[in-house]
Short mmCIF file of C-alpha atoms and ligand atoms in Angstrom, two decimals:
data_model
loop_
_atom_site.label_atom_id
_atom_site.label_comp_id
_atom_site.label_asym_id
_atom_site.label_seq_id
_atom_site.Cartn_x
_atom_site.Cartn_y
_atom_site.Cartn_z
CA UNK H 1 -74.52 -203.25 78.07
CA UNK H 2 -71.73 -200.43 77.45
CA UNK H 3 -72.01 -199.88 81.30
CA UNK H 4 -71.36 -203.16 81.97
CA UNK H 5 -68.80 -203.32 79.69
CA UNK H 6 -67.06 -200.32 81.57
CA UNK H 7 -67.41 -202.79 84.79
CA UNK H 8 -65.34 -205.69 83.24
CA UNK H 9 -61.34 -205.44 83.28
CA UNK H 10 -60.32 -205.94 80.00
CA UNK H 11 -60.86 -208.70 77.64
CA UNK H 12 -57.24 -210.48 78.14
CA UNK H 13 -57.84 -210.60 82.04
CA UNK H 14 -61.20 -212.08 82.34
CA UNK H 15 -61.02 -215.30 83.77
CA UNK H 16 -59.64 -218.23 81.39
CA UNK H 17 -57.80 -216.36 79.10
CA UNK H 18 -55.36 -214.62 81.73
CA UNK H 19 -52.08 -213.94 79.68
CA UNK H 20 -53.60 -215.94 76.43
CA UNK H 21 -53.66 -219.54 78.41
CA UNK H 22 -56.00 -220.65 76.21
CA UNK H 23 -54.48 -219.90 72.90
CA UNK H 24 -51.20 -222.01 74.88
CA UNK H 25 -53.63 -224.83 75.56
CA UNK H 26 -54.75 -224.80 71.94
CA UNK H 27 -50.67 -224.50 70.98
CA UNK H 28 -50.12 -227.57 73.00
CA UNK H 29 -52.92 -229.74 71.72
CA UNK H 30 -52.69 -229.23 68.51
CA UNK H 31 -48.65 -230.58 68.75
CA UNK H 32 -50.24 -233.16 70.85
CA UNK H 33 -52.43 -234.87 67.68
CA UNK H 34 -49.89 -234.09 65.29
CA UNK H 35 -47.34 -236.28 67.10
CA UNK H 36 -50.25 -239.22 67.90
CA UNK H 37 -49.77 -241.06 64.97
CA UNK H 38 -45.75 -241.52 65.23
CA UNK H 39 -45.86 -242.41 68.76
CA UNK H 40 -46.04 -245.94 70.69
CA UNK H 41 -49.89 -246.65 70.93
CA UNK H 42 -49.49 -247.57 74.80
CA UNK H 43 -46.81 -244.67 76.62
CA UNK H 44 -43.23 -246.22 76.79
CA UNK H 45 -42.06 -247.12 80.44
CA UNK H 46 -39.78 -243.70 80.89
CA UNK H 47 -43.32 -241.56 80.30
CA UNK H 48 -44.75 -243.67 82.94
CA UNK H 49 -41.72 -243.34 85.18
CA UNK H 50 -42.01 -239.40 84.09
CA UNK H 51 -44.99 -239.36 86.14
CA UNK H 52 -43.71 -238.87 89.14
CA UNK H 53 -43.32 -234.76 88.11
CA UNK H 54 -46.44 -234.58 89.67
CA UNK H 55 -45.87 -236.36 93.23
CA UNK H 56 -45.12 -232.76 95.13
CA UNK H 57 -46.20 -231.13 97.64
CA UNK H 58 -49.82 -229.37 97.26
CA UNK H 59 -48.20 -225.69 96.99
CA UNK H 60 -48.53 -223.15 99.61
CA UNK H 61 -50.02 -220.90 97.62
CA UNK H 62 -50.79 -219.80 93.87
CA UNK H 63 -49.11 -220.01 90.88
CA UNK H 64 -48.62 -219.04 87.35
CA UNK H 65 -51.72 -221.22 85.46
CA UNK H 66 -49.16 -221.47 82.36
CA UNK H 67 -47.25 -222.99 84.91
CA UNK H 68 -49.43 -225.78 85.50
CA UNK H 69 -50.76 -226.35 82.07
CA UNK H 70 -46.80 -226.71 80.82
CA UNK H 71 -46.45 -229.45 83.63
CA UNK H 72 -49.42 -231.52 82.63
CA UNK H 73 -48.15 -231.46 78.79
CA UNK H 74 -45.07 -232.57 79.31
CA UNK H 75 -45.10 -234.90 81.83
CA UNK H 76 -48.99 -235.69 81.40
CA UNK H 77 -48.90 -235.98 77.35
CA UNK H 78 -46.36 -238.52 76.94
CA UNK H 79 -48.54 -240.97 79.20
CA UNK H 80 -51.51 -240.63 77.75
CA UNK H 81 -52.90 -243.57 75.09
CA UNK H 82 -53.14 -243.21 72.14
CA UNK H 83 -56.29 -243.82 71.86
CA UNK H 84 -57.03 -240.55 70.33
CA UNK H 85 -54.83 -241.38 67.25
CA UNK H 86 -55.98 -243.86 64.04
CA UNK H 87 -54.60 -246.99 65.67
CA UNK H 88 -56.01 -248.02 69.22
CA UNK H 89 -58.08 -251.50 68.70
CA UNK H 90 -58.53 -251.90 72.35
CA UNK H 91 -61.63 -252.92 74.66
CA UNK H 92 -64.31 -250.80 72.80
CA UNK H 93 -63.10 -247.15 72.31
CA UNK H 94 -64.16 -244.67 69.78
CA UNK H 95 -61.97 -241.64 68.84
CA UNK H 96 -63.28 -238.11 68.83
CA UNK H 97 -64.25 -236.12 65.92
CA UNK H 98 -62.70 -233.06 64.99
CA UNK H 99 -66.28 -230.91 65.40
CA UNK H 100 -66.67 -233.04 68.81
CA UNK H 101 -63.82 -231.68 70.36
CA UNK H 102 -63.92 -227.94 68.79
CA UNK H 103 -67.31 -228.22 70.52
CA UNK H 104 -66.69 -229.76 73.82
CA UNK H 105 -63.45 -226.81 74.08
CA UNK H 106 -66.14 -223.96 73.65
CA UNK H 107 -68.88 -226.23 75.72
CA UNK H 108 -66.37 -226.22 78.52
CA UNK H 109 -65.51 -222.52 78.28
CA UNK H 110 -69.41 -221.56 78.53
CA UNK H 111 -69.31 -224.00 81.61
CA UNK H 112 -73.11 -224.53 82.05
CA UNK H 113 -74.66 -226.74 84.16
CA UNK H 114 -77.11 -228.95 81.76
CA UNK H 115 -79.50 -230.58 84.27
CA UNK H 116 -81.92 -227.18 83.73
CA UNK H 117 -83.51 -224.68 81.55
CA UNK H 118 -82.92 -221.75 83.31
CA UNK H 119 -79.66 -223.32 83.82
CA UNK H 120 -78.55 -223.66 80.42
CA UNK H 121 -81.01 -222.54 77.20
CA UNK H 122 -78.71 -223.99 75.23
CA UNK H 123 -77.67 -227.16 76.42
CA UNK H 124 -81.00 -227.92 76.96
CA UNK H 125 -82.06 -227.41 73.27
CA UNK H 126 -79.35 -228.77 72.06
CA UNK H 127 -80.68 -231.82 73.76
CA UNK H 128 -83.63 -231.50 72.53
CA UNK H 129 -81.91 -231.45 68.82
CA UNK H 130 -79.98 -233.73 69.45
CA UNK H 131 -83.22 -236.52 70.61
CA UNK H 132 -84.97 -235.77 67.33
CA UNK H 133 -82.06 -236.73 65.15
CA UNK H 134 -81.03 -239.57 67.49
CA UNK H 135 -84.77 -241.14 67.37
CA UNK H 136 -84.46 -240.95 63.26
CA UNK H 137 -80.66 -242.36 62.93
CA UNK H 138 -81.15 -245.36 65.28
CA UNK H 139 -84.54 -245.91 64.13
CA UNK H 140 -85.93 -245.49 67.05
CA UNK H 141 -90.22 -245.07 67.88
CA UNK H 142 -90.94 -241.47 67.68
CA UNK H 143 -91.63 -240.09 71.05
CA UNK H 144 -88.93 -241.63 73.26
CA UNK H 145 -87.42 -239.94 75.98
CA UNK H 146 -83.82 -239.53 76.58
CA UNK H 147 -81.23 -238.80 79.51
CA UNK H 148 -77.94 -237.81 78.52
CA UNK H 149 -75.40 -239.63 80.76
CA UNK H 150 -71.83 -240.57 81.74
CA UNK H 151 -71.61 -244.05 79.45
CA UNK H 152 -73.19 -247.00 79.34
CA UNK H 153 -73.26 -248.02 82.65
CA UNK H 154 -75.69 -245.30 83.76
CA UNK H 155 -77.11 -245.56 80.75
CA UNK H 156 -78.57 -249.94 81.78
CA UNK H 157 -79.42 -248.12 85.48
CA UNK H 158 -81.55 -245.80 83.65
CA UNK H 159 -83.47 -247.92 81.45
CA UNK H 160 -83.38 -250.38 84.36
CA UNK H 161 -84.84 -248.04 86.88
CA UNK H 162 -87.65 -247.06 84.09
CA UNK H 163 -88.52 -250.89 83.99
CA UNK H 164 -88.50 -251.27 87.61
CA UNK H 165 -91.01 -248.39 88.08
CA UNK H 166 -93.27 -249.48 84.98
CA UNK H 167 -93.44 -253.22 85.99
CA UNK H 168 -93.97 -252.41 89.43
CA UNK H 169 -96.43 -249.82 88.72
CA UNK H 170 -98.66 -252.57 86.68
CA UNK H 171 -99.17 -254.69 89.65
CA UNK H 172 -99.80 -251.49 92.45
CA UNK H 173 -96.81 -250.44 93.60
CA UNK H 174 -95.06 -247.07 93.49
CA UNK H 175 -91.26 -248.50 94.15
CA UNK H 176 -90.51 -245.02 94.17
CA UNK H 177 -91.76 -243.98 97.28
CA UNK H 178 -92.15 -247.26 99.45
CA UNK H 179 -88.28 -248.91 97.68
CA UNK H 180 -88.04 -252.62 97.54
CA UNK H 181 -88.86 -253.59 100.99
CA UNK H 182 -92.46 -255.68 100.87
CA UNK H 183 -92.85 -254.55 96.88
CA UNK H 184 -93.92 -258.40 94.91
CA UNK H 185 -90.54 -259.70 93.65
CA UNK H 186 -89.42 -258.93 90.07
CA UNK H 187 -88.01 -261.39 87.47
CA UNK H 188 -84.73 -260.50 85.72
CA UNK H 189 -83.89 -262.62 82.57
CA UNK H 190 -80.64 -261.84 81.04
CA UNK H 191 -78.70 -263.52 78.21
CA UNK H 192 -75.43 -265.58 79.79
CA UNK H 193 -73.24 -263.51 77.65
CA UNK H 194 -74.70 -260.07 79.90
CA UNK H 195 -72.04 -257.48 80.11
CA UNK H 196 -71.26 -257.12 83.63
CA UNK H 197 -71.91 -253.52 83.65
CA UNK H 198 -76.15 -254.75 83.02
CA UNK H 199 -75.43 -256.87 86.33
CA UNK H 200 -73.83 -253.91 88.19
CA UNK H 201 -76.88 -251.56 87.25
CA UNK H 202 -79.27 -254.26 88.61
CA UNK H 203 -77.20 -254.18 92.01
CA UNK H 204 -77.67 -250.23 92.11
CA UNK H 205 -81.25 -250.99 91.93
CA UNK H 206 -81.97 -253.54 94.44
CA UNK H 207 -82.57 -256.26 92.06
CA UNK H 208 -79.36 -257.99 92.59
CA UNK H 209 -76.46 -258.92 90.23
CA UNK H 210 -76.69 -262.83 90.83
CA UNK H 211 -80.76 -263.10 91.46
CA UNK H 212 -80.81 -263.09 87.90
CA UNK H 213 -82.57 -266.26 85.44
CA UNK H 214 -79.32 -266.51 82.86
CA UNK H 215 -80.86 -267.69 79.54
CA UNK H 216 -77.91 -269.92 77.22
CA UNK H 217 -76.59 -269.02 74.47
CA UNK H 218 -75.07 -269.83 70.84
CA UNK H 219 -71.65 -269.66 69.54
CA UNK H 220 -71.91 -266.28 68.52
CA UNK H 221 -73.58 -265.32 72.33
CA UNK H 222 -76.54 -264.65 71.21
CA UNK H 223 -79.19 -266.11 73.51
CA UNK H 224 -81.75 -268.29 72.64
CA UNK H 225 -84.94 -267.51 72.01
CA UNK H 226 -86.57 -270.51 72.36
CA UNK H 227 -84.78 -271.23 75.60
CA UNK H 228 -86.55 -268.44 77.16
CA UNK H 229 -88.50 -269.47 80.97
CA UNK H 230 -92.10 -269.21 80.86
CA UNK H 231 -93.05 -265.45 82.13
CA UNK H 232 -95.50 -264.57 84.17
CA UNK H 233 -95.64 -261.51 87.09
CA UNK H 234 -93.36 -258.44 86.98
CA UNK H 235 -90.74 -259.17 84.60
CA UNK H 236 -87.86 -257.52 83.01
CA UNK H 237 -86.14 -259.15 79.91
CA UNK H 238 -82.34 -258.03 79.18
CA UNK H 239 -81.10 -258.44 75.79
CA UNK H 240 -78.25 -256.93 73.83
CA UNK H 241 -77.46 -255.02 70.26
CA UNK H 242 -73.89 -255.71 69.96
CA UNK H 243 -72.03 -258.64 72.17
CA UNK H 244 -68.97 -256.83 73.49
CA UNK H 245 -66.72 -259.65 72.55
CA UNK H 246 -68.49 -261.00 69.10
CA UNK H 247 -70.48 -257.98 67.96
CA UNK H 248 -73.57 -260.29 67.97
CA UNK H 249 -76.98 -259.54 68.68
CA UNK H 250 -79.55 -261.33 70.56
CA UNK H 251 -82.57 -261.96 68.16
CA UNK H 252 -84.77 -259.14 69.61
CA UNK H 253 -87.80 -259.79 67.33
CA UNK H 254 -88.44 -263.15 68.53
CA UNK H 255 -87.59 -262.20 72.06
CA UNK H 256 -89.82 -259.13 71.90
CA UNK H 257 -92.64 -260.84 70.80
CA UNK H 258 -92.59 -263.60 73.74
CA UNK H 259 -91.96 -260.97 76.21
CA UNK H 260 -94.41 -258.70 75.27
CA UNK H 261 -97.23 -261.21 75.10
CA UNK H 262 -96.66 -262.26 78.78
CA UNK H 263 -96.06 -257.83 79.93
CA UNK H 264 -92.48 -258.26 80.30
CA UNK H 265 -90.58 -255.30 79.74
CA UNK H 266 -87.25 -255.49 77.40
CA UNK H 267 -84.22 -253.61 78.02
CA UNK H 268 -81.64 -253.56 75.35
CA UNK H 269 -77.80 -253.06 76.46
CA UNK H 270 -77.04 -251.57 73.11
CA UNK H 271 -73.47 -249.74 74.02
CA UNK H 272 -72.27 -249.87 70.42
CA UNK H 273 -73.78 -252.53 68.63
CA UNK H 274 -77.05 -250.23 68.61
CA UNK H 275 -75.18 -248.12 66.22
CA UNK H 276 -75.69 -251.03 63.68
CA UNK H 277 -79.12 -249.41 62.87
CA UNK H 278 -77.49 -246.25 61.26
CA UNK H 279 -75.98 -248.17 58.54
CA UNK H 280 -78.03 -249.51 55.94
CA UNK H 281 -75.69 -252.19 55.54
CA UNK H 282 -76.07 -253.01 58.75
CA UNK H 283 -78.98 -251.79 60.24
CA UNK H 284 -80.40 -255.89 59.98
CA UNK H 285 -78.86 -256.75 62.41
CA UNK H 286 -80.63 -254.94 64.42
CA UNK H 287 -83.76 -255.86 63.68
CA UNK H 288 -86.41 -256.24 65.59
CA UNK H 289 -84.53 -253.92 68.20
CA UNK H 290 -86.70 -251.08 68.11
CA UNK H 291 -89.56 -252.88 69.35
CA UNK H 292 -88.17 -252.95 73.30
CA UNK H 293 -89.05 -250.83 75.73
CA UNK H 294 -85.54 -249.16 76.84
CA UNK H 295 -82.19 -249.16 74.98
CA UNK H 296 -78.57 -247.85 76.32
CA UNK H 297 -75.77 -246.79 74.49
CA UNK H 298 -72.79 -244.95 74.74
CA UNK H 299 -72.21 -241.67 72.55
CA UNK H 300 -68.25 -241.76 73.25
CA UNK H 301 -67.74 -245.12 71.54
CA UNK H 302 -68.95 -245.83 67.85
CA UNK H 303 -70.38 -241.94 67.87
CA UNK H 304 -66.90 -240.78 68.38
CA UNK H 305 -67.76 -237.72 70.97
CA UNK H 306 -65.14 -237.60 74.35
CA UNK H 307 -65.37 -238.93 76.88
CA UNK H 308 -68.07 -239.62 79.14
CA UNK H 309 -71.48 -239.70 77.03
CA UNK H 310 -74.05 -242.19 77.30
CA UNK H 311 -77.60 -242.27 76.45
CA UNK H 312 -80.80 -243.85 77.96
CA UNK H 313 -83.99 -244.12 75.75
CA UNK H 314 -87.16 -245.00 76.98
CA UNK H 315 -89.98 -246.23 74.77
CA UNK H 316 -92.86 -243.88 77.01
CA UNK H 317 -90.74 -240.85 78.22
CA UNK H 318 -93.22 -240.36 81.16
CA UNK H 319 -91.26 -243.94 83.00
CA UNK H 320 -87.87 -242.64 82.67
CA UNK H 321 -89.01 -239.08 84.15
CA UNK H 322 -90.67 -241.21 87.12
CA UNK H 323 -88.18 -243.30 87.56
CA UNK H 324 -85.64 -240.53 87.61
CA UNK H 325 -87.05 -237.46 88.71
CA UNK H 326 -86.79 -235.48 92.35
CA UNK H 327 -89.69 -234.75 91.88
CA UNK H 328 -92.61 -237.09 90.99
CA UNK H 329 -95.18 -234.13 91.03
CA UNK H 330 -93.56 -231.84 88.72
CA UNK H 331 -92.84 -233.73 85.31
CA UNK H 332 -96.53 -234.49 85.23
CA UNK H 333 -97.45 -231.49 84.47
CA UNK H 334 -99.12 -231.11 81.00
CA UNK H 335 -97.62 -229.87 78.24
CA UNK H 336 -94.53 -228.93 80.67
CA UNK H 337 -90.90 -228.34 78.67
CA UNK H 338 -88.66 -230.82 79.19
CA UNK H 339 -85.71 -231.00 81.49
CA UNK H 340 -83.02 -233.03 81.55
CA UNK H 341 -82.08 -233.49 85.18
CA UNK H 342 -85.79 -235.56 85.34
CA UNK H 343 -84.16 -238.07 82.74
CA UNK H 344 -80.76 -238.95 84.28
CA UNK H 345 -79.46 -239.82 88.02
CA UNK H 346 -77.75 -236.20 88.01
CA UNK H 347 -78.66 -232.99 88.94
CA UNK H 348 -75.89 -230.93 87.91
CA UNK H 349 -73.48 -232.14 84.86
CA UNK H 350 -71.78 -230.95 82.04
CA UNK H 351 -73.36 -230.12 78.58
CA UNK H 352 -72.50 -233.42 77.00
CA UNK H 353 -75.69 -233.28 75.21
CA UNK H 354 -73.39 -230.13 72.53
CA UNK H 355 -70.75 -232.98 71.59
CA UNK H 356 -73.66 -235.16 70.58
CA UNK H 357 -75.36 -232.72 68.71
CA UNK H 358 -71.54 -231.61 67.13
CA UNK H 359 -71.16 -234.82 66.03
CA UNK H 360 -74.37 -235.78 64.65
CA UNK H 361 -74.24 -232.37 62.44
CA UNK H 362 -71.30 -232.33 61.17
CA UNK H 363 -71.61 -236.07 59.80
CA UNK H 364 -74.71 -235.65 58.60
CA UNK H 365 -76.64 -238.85 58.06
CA UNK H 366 -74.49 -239.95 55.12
CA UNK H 367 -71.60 -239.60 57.00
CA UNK H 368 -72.65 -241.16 59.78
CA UNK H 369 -73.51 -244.53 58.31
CA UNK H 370 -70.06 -244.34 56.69
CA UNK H 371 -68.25 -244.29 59.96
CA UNK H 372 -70.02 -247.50 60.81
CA UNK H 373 -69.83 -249.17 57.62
CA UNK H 374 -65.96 -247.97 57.24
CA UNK H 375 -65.09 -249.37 61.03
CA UNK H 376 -67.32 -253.27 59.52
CA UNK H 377 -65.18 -253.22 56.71
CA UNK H 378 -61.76 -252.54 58.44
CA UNK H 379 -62.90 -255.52 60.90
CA UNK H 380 -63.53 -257.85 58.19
CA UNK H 381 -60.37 -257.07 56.48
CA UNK H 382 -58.56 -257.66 60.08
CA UNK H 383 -60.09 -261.19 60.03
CA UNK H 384 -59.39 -261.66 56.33
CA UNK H 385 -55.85 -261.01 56.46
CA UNK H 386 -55.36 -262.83 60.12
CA UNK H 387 -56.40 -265.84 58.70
CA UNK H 388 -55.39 -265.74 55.31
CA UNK H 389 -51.78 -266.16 57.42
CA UNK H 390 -52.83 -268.83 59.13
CA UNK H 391 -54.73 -267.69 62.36
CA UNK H 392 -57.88 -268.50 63.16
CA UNK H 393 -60.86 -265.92 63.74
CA UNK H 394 -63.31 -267.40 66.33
CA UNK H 395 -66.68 -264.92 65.33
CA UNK H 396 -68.26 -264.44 62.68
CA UNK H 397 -67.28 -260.98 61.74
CA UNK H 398 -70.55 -259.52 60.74
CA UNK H 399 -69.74 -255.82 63.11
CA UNK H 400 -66.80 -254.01 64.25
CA UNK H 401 -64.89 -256.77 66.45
CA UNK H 402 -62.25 -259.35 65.69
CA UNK H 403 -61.60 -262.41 67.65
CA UNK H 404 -58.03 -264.09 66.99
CA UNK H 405 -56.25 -267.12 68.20
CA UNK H 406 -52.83 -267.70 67.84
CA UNK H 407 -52.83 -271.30 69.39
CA UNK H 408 -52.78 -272.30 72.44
CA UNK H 409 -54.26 -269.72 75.39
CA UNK H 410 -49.91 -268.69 76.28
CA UNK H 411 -48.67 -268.32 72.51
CA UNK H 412 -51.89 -265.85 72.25
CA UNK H 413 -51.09 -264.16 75.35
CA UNK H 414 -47.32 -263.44 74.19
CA UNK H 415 -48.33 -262.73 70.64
CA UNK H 416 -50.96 -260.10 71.98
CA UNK H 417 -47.92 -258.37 73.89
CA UNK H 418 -45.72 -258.26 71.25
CA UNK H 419 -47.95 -256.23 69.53
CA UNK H 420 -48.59 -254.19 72.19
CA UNK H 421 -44.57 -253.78 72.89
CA UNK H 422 -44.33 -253.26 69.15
CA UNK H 423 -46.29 -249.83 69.95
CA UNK H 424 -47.74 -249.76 66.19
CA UNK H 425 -51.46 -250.58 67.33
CA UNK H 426 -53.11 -251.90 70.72
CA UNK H 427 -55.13 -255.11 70.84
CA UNK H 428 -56.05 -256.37 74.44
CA UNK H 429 -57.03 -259.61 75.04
CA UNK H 430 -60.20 -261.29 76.46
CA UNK H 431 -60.85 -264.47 77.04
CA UNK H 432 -64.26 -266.37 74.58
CA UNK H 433 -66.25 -269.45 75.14
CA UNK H 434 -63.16 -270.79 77.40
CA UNK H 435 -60.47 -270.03 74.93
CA UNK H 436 -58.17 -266.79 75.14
CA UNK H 437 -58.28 -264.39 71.74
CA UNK H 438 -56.42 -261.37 70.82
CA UNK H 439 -59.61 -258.96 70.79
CA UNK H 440 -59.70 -256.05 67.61
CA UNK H 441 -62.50 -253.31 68.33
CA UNK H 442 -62.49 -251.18 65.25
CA UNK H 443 -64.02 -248.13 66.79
CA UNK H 444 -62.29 -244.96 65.66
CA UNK H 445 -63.62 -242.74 62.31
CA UNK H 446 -60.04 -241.88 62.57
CA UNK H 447 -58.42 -245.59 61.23
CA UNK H 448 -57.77 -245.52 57.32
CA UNK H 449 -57.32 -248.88 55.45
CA UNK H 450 -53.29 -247.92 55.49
CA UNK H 451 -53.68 -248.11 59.30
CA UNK H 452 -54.82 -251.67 58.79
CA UNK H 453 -52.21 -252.35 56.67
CA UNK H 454 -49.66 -251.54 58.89
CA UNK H 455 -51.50 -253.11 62.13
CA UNK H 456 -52.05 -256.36 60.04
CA UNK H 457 -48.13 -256.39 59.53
CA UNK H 458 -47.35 -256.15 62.91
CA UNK H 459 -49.31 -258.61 64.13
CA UNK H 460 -48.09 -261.10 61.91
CA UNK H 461 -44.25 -260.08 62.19
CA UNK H 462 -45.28 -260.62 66.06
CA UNK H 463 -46.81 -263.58 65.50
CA UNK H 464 -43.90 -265.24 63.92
CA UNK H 465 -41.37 -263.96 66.22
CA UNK H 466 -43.79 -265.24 69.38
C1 PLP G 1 -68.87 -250.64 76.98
C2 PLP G 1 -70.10 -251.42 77.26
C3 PLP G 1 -70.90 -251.14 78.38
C4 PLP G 1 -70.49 -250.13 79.44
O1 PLP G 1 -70.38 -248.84 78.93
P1 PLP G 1 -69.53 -247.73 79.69
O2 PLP G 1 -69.69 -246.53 78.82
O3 PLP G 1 -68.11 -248.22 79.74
O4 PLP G 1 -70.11 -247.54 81.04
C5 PLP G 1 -72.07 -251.84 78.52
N1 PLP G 1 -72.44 -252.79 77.63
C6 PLP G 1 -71.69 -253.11 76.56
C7 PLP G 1 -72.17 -254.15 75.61
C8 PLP G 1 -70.49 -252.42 76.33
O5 PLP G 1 -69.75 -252.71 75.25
#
């Protein structure tokens, strides 16, 4: 070692920490959070405009790093979202724990590449940590696999691509090897409320994004049960944990059962709602869930880890490591460790597995059912207070979202951007069973019941005013 040693320059030239740029980074982030909260939730028009510090020319040659990191602060920071901070209600966005990002700082420093063992000891455990505690929190059945990927999105083509390759293995044919072409045709039943990232996973796999039997649904978007189509032959079944609009969930146990009687494999798209099942309070929703064969969800929404984390389980591990894997020899090797880059689309990719792990340990399980059951109550209070002044909440807040009208489809439009002009909180809006609604996504471990408070004041002084 001491000859090595002898090798290196010295400590404050190795690479990264040239002239203590790391301490400024740290300097600069840390006045970057403790100026989030008295900010405008969305950047105002003059940090957008301030943008344009960055349209020069690529230069010649190199240049002081401090330089660079002082130009992305200040012309970078003041356009970012706040969506870091205790008040961004918007689409479905978690914040990021404090141990999260300590983690993902060091993570990024060690700079592994996670698809490998001998890549990475450490990421790779940490994986494997991190799937243990996982399978126990969600209530997952013990001895899933798991691929650690960008979000959601991969996360359906995963479990999707481990349901193409088990239903097509049942009836002969390795889909694998020989693709789509000739292979007996596959049924895809999905729920009409499907979030359109499902559909775009079934495009990536040949299955098609409109080839799909779309099964009705309630009020609440959950689909019905009973209004299932008679299965028979190679069948995949899509339901969701956690309607991205209502926060409803399709009734899995009934749907399970059906499916499973008839071999039909059931993919659940369960970005955050799958969350549900670390709350006792909540978990009953999510009944019945644990009995598919696949679930996605994302790790950088209601698990509050940055951004991008997703994660694919799969009921037998062995179908997401065929589906998956370069190399359909290898993972069938008895007894062999596991590695990751056999359970996700990737080869090489960060060590987004340590951010998991960061956030799951320094939570704990109490603490983790607290962030869900904190972010149900805040939503319910939303919905309380919206239409205890006279607005009127179109779900049945049972989760995390909100759904608001403030009249007619324009009057909701202009109330939603007052708010957002207002720059005390960020709602977007989506549009629900034909009518337009001010959407609230309470996401963030970050929002206190002040923050509600305050948000629920806005939105009625922008209500009246709209
Ligand atoms: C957010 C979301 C997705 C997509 O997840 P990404 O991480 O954005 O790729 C899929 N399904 C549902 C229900 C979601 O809420």
């Amino acid at each position: 070692m001491s000859s090595l040693n002898s090798a290196l320059p010295s400590l404050d030239r190795l690479p990264g920490d040239q002239d203590g740029l790391l301490q400024e980074a740290a300097r600069r982030a840390t006045r970057y959070l403790d100026g989030l909260d008295q900010r405008p939730v969305f950047p105002a028009p003059e940090a957008i405009a301030g943008l344009q510090a960055f349209d020069e020319a690529l230069p010649p040659g190199p240049t002081d790093p401090r330089a660079t990191l002082a130009l992305l602060d200040a012309a970078g920071s003041p356009a970012t979202v706040a969506s870091a901070g205790r008040r961004y209600f918007g689409f479905v966005i978690g914040g990021a724990l404090p141990a999260t990002v300590a983690a993902s700082w060091l993570a990024t420093v060690w700079d592994q590449n996670a698809g490998l063992f001998v890549a990475s000891p450490v990421a790779t455990h940490l994986e494997a940590v991190g799937l243990r505690w996982l399978t126990d929190v969600l209530g997952l059945p013990a001895g899933v696999g798991v691929g650690f990927v960008t979000g959601g999105t991969m996360a359906n083509f995963g479990g999707l691509a481990a349901a193409r390759h088990a239903v097509l293995k049942g009836v002969g044919w390795d889909v694998e090897a020989h693709g789509l072409f000739g292979a007996p045709p596959i049924t895809v039943i999905v729920g009409e409320e499907v979030h359109v990232s499902l559909l775009k996973a079934l495009n990536f796999l040949g299955l098609g994004r409109e080839r799909v039997h779309r099964v009705p649904v309630d009020g609440q978007g959950r689909m019905r049960a009973e209004a299932l189509p008679p299965i028979t032959g190679p069948t995949i079944v899509c339901i969701q944990a956690g309607n991205v609009n209502t926060g409803a969930f399709d009734p899995a146990d009934a749907i399970c059962r059906v499916a499973h009687e008839a071999g039909a494999w059931v993919h659940v798209d369960g970005a955050f709602g799958l969350w549900a099942a670390a709350a006792p309070g909540r978990a009953h929703l999510a009944a019945g869930v644990a009995q598919a064969d696949s679930w996605a969800t994302d790790a950088h929404k209601w698990l509050n880890v940055p951004y991008d984390s997703g994660l694919v389980f799969c009921r037998r591990s062995e179908d997401l490591r065929a589906a998956l894997t370069h190399s359909p020899a290898a993972y069938l090797h008895e007894g062999a460790p596991r590695e990751p880059m056999e359970c996700t689309p990737e080869l090489s990719r960060r060590a987004r597995g340590v951010e998991v792990w960061a956030a799951l340990r320094s939570l704990g399980r109490a603490g983790l059912a607290d962030l869900i059951e904190r972010c149900c109550r805040h939503a319910a209070r939303f919905a309380e207070g919206l239409a205890a002044a006279g607005y009127e909440v179109l779900n049945q807040v049972e989760l995390n979202q909100v759904l608001v009208s403030f009249g007619d489809a324009a009057r909701t439009q202009r109330v939603i951007q007052a708010v957002q002009q207002a720059g005390v909180c960020w709602m977007g809006s989506t549009i629900w069973q034909g009518r337009t609604a001010m959407r609230i996504s309470v996401s963030s471990a970050a929002t206190t019941e002040a923050d509600v408070e305050l948000s629920l004041q806005s939105i009625v002084q922008a209500a009246a005013r709209s």
